[in-house]
Coordinates of C-alpha atoms in Angstrom, one line a residue:
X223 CA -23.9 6.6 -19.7
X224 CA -25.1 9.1 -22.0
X225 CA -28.5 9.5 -20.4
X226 CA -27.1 11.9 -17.6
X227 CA -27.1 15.4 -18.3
X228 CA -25.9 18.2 -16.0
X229 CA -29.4 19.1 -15.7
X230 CA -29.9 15.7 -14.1
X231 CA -30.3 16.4 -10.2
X232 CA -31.1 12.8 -9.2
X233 CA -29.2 10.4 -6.8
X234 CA -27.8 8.3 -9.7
X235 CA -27.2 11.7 -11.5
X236 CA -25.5 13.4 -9.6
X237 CA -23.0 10.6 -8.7
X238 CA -22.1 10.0 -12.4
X239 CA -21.1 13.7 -12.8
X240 CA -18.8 13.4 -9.9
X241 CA -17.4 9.9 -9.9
X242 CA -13.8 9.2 -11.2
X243 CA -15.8 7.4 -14.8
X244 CA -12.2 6.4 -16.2
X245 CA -11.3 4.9 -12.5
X246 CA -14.7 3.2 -12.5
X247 CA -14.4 1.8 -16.2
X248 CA -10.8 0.8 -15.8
X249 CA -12.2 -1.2 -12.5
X250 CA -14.8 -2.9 -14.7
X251 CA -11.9 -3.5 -17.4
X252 CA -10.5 -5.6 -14.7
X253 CA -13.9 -7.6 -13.9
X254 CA -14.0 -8.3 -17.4
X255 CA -10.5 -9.9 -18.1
X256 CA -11.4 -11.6 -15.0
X257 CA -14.3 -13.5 -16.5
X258 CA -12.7 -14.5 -19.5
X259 CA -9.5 -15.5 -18.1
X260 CA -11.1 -17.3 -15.3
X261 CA -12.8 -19.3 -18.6
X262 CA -9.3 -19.6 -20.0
X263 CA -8.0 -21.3 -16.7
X264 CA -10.1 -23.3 -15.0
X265 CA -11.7 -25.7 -16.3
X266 CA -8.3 -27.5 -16.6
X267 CA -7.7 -27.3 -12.9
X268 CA -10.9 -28.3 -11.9
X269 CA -10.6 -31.2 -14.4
X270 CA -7.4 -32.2 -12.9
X271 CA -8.7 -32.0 -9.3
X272 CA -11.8 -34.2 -10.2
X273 CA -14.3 -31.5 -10.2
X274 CA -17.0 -30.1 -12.7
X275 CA -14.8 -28.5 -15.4
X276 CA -17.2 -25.2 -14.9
X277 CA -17.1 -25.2 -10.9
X278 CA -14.4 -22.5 -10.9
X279 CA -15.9 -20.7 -13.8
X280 CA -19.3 -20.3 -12.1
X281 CA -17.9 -19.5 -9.0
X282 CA -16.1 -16.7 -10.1
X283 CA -18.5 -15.4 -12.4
X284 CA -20.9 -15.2 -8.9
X285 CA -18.2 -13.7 -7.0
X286 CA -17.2 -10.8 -9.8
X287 CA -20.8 -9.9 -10.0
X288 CA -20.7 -9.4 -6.4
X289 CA -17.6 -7.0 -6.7
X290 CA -19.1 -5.1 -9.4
X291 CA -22.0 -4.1 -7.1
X292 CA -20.0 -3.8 -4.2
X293 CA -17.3 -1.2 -6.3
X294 CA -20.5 0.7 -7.8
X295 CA -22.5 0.8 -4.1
X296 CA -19.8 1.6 -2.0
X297 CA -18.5 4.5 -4.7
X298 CA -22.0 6.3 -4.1
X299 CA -21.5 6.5 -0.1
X300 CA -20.5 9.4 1.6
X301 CA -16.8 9.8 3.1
X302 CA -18.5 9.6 6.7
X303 CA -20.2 6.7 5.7
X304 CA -17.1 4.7 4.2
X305 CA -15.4 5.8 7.6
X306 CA -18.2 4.4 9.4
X307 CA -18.2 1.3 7.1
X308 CA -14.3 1.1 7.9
X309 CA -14.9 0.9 11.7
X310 CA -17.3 -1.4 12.1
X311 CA -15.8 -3.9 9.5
X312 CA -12.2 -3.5 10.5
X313 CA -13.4 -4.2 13.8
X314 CA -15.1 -7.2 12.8
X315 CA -12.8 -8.6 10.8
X316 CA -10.3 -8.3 13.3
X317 CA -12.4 -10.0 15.4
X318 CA -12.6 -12.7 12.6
X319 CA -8.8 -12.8 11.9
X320 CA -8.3 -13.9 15.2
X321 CA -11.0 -16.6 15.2
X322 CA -9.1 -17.8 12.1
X323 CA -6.3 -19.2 14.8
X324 CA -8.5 -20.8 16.6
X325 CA -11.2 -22.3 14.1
X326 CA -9.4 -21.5 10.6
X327 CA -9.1 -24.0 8.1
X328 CA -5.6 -25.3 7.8
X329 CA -4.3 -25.2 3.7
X330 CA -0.6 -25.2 3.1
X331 CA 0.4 -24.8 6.8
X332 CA -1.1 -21.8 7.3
X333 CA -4.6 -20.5 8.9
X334 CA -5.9 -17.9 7.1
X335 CA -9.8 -18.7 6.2
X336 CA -12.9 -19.1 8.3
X337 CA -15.2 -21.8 5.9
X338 CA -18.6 -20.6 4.9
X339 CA -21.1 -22.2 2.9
X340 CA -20.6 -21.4 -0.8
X341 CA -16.7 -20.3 -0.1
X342 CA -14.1 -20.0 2.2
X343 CA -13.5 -16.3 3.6
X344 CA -10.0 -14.6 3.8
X345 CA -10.8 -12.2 6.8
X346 CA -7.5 -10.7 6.5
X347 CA -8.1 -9.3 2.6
X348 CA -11.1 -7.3 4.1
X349 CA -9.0 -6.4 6.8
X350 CA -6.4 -4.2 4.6
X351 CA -8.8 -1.7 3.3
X352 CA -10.7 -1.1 6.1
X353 CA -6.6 0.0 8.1
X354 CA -5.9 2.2 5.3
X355 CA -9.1 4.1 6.1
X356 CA -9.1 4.0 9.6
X357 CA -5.2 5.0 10.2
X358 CA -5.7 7.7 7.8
X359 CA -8.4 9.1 10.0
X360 CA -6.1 8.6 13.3
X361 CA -3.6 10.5 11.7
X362 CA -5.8 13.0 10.8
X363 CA -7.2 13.4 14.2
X364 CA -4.0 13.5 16.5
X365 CA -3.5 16.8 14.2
X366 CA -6.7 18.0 14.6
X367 CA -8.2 16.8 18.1
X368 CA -5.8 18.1 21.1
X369 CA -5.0 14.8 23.1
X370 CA -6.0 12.6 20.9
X371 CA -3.6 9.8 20.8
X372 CA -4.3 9.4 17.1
X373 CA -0.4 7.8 16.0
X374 CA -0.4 5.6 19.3
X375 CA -3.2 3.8 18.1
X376 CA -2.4 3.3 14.9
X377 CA 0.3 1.9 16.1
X378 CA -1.7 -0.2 18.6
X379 CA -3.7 -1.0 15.9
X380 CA -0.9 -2.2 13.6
X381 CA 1.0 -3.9 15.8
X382 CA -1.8 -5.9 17.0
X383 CA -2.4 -6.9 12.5
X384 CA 1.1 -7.6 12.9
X385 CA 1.2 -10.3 15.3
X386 CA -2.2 -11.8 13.9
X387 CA -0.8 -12.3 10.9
X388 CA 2.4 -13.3 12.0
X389 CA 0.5 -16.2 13.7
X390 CA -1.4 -17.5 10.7
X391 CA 0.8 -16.9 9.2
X392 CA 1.0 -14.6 6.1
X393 CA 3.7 -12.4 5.1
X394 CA 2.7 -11.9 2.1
X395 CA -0.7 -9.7 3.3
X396 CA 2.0 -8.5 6.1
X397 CA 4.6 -7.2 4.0
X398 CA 1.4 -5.4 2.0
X399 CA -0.2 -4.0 5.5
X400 CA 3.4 -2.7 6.3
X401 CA 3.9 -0.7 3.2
X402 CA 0.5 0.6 3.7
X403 CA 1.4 1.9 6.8
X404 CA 4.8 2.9 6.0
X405 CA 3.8 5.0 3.0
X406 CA 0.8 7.0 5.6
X407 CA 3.2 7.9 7.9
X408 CA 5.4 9.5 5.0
X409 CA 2.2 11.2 3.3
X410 CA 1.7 12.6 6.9
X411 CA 5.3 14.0 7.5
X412 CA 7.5 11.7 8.8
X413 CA 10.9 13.0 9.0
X414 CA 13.3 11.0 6.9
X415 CA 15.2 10.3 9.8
X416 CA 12.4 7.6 10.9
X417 CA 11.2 7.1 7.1
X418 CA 14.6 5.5 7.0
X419 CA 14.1 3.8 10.3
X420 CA 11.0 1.9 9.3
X421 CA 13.1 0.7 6.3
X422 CA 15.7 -0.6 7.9
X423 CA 13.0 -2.1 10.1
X424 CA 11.0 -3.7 7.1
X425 CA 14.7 -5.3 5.8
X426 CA 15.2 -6.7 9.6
X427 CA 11.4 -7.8 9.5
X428 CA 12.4 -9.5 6.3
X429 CA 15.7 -11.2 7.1
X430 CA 13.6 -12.5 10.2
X431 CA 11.0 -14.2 8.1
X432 CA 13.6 -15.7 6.3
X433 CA 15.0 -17.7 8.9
X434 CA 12.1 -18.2 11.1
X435 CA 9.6 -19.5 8.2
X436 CA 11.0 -22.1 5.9
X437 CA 8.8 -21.8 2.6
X438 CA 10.1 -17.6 2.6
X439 CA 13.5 -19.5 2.9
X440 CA 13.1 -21.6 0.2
X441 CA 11.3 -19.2 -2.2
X442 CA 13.9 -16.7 -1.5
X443 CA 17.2 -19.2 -2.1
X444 CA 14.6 -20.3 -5.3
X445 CA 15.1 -17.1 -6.9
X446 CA 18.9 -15.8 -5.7
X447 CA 20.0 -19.3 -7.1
X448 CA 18.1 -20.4 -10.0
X449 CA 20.1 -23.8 -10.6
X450 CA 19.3 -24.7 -6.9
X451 CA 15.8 -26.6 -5.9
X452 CA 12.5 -27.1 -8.0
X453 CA 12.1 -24.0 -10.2
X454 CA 9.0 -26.2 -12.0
X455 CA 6.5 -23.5 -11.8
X456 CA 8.4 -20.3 -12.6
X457 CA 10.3 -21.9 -15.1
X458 CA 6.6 -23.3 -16.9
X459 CA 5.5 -19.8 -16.5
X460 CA 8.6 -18.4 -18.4
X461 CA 7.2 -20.6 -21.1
X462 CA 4.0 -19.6 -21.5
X463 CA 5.2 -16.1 -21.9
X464 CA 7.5 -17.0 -24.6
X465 CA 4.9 -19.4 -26.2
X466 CA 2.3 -16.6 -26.5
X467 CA 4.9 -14.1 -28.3
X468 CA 3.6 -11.0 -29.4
X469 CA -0.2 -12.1 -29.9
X470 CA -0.6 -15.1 -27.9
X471 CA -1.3 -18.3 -29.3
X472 CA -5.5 -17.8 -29.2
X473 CA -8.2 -18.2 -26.6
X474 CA -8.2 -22.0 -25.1
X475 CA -5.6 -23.0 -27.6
X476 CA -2.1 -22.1 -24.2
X477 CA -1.0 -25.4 -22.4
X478 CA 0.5 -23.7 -19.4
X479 CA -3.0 -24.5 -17.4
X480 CA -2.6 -28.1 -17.7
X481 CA 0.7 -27.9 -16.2
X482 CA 0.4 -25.5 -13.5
X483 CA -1.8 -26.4 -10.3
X484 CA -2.4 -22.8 -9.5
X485 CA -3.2 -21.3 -13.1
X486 CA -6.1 -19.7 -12.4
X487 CA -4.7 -18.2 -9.3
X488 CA -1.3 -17.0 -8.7
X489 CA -0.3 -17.8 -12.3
X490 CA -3.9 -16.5 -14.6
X491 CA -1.0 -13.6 -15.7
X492 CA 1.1 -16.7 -17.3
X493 CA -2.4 -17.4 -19.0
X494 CA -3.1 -14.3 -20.2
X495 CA 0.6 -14.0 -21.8
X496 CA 0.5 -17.3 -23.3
X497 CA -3.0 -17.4 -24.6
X498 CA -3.3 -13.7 -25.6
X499 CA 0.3 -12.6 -26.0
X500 CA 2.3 -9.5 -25.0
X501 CA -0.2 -6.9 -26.2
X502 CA -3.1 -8.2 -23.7
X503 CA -0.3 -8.3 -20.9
X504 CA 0.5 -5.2 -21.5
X505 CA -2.7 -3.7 -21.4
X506 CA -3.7 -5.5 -18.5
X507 CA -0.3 -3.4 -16.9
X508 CA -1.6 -0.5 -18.3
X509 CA -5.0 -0.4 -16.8
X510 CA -3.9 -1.1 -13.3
X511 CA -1.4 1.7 -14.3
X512 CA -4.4 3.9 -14.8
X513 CA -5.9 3.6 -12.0
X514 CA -3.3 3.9 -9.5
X515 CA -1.7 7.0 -11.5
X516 CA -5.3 8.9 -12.1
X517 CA -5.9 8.3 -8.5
X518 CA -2.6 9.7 -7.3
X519 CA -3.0 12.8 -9.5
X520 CA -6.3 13.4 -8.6
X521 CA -5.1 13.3 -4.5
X522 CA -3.1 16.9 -5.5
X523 CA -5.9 18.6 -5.9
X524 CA -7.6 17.2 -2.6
X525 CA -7.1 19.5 0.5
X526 CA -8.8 16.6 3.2
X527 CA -6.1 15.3 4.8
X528 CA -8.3 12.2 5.5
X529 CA -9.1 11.5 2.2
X530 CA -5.3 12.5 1.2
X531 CA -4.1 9.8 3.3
X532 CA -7.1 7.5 3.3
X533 CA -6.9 6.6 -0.6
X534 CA -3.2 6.8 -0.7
X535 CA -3.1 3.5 1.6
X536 CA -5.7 2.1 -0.3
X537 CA -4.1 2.6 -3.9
X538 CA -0.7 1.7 -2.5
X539 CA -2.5 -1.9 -1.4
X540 CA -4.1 -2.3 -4.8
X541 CA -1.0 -1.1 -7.2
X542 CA 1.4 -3.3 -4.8
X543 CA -0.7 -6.4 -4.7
X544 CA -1.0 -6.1 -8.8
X545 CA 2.7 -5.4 -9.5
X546 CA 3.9 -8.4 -6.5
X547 CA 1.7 -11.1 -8.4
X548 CA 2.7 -10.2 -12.1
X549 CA 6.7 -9.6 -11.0
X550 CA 6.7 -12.9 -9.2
X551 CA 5.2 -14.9 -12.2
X552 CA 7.9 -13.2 -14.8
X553 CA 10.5 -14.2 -12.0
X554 CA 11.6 -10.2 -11.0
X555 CA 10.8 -10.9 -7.5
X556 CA 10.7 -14.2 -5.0
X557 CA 7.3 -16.1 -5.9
X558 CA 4.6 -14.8 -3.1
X559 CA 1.2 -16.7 -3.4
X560 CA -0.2 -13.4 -3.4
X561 CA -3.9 -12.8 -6.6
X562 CA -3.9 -10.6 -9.3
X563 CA -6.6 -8.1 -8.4
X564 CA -10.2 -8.7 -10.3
X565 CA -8.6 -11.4 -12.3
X566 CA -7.6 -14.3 -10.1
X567 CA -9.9 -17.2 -8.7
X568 CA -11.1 -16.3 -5.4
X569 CA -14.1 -14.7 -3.8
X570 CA -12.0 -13.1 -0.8
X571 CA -9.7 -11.5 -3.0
X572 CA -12.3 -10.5 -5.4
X573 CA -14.6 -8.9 -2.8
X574 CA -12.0 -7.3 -0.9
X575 CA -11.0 -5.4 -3.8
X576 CA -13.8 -4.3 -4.8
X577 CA -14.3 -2.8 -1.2
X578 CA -10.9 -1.1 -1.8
X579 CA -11.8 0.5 -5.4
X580 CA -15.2 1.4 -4.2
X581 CA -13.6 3.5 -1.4
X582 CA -11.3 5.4 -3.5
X583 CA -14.0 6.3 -6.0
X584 CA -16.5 7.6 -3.1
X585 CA -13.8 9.1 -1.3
X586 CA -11.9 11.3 -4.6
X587 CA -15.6 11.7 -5.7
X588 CA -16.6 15.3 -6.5
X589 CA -18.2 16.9 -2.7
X590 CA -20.2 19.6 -3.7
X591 CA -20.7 21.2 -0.6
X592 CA -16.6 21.5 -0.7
X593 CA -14.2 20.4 1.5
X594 CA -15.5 17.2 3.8
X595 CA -16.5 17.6 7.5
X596 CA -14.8 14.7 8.8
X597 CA -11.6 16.7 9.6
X598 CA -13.3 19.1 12.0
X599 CA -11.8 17.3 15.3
X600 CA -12.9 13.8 17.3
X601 CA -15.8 14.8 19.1
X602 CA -17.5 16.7 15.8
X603 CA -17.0 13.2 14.2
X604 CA -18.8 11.4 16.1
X605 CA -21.5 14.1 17.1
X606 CA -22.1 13.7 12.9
X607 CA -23.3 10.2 13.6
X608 CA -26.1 11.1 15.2
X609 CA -29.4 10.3 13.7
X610 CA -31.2 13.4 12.1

């Protein structure tokens, strides 16, 4: 954007000087292998499940353009302001992760959306950025506000997640909300003593889930036995990647999609290897690598312990989510029904991490005026929030 100088003092100006650009580009990288993997991969699925061959394409196309503004709005807000934003919408879709017990619509045994006019909404997805930011503000504040019961309720506030999504259920979004958490309370100086606790808690959550729900069973004896049970998608997945060798066998030309029910979902990555090859998968590795390393790196330099906490949850969510979805199509972990960020079908998903990015870029971007104001104790906060 060539067309902003230093000199620049606008709105728009000044925000391109001190936004994370290669954070932002690598974000819009994403969108873009989105769309033309969503082209790639859909129109076979919706073929097969009698639909218009373009339904999913034009969906998606809708939904990334939404994400695109959301990631470039939210990046120009201030830190009080995604705070604020992080409040009121965790609340809400709390609120609306609940409902989805009561009034959710039921797909594979498990209630997880609320049904909306043009598209079916995953309350939960909006849920995890809007935790990251609001425990790394109570964890701020118990330090900062004498009293304030800052790790008690985010605690309350997790375990409370925890039993929604339990109920639904989804372990997959739980096990992702955990290791937000987990990884906060270790930024924020938890002993290793209780570090090693909240392991051994996350293994026993785990062996749980194994015997109390029977598809983590199954996918879990699935990959520890790989000559046991139906291995039909992973082992079509496999395929693709070794189809599509070094260069991939050339746009529309990969068969995987007419195989796989869920190609232009949990498996677009088996897509991408078989239709573009190794290079483009390795690319795609290396710019969610990018972000989540530039981000890190960029968090040494910060001295806001709300931010410092804040964005590590968020980039932990986003890196996690991007490395359980590739892993599980090449078979290194259990298969988890879980989207690729930016490049899988679904509006949710898509959305959601927009939400996510757009809070990391607003919250690492450049403050001027120096260190933020939001760490000055509880009752300063919320004095801020008055109208001028």
């Amino acid at each position: 954007m060539p067309g902003y100088s230093r000199s620049d003092d606008s709105a728009l100006g000044r925000w391109w000087r001190n936004v994370d650009r290669t954070t932002l580009i690598c974000a819009f990288i994403l969108i873009g292998f989105g769309y033309i993997l969503m082209m790639a991969a859909s129109p076979a699925v919706a073929v097969r499940i009698g639909a218009s061959r373009n339904m999913f394409i034009f969906k998606q196309m809708m939904f990334l353009s939404i994400a695109g503004l959301i990631v470039t709005g939210v990046s120009t807000l201030s830190r009080k302001a995604v705070l604020r934003l992080s409040l009121i919408g965790g609340a809400l879709m709390l609120g609306a992760t609940a409902l989805t017990l009561v009034h959710g619509i039921e797909i594979k045994g498990a209630r997880r959306w609320i049904a909306l006019p043009l598209m079916s909404l995953q309350p939960s997805e909006f849920l995890k950025p809007c935790f990251a930011v609001v425990t790394g503000w109570l964890l701020t504040q118990r330090r900062l506000t004498k009293y304030f019961p800052g790790m008690l309720l985010a605690f309350g506030l997790f375990g409370a997640i925890l039993m929604l999504l339990k109920s639904q259920p989804d372990i997959g979004m739980l096990t992702v909300i955990t290791t937000v958490f987990m990884t906060q309370l270790f930024v924020d100086g938890l002993s290793l003593v209780l570090v090693g606790v909240g392991v051994a808690c996350m293994i026993g959550a785990g062996v749980s889930a194994f015997f109390l729900f029977p598809h983590v069973r199954s996918r879990v004896e699935r990959f520890m036995h790989p000559n046991v049970g139906d291995h039909y998608q992973i082992d079509t997945a496999l395929r693709a990647f070794g189809n599509g060798g070094l260069t991939g066998r050339g746009p529309g030309e990969g068969r995987v999609k007419d195989l796989l029910p869920d190609a232009h979902a949990d498996f677009v990555f088996a897509v991408a290897g078989e239709e573009y090859g190794m290079i483009v998968c390795m690319l795609i590795i290396a710019v969610f690598s990018v972000i989540v390393v530039r981000t890190l790196l960029r968090l040494i330099r910060e001295d806001d312990p709300f931010v410092v906490l804040s964005v590590t949850g968020l980039v932990t969510g986003f890196g996690l989510q991007a490395f359980v979805n590739m892993a599980s199509t090449l078979h290194l972990i259990p298969t988890k029904g879980m989207t690729l960020p930016f490049i899988s079908y679904g509006g949710s998903s898509a959305m959601s991490i927009a939400l996510a990015v757009g809070m990391v870029l607003a919250l690492t971007r450049h403050q001027p005026g120096g260190r933020t104001q939001i760490g000055n104790g509880f009752m300063t906060t919320l004095r801020q929030w008055r109208p001028a």
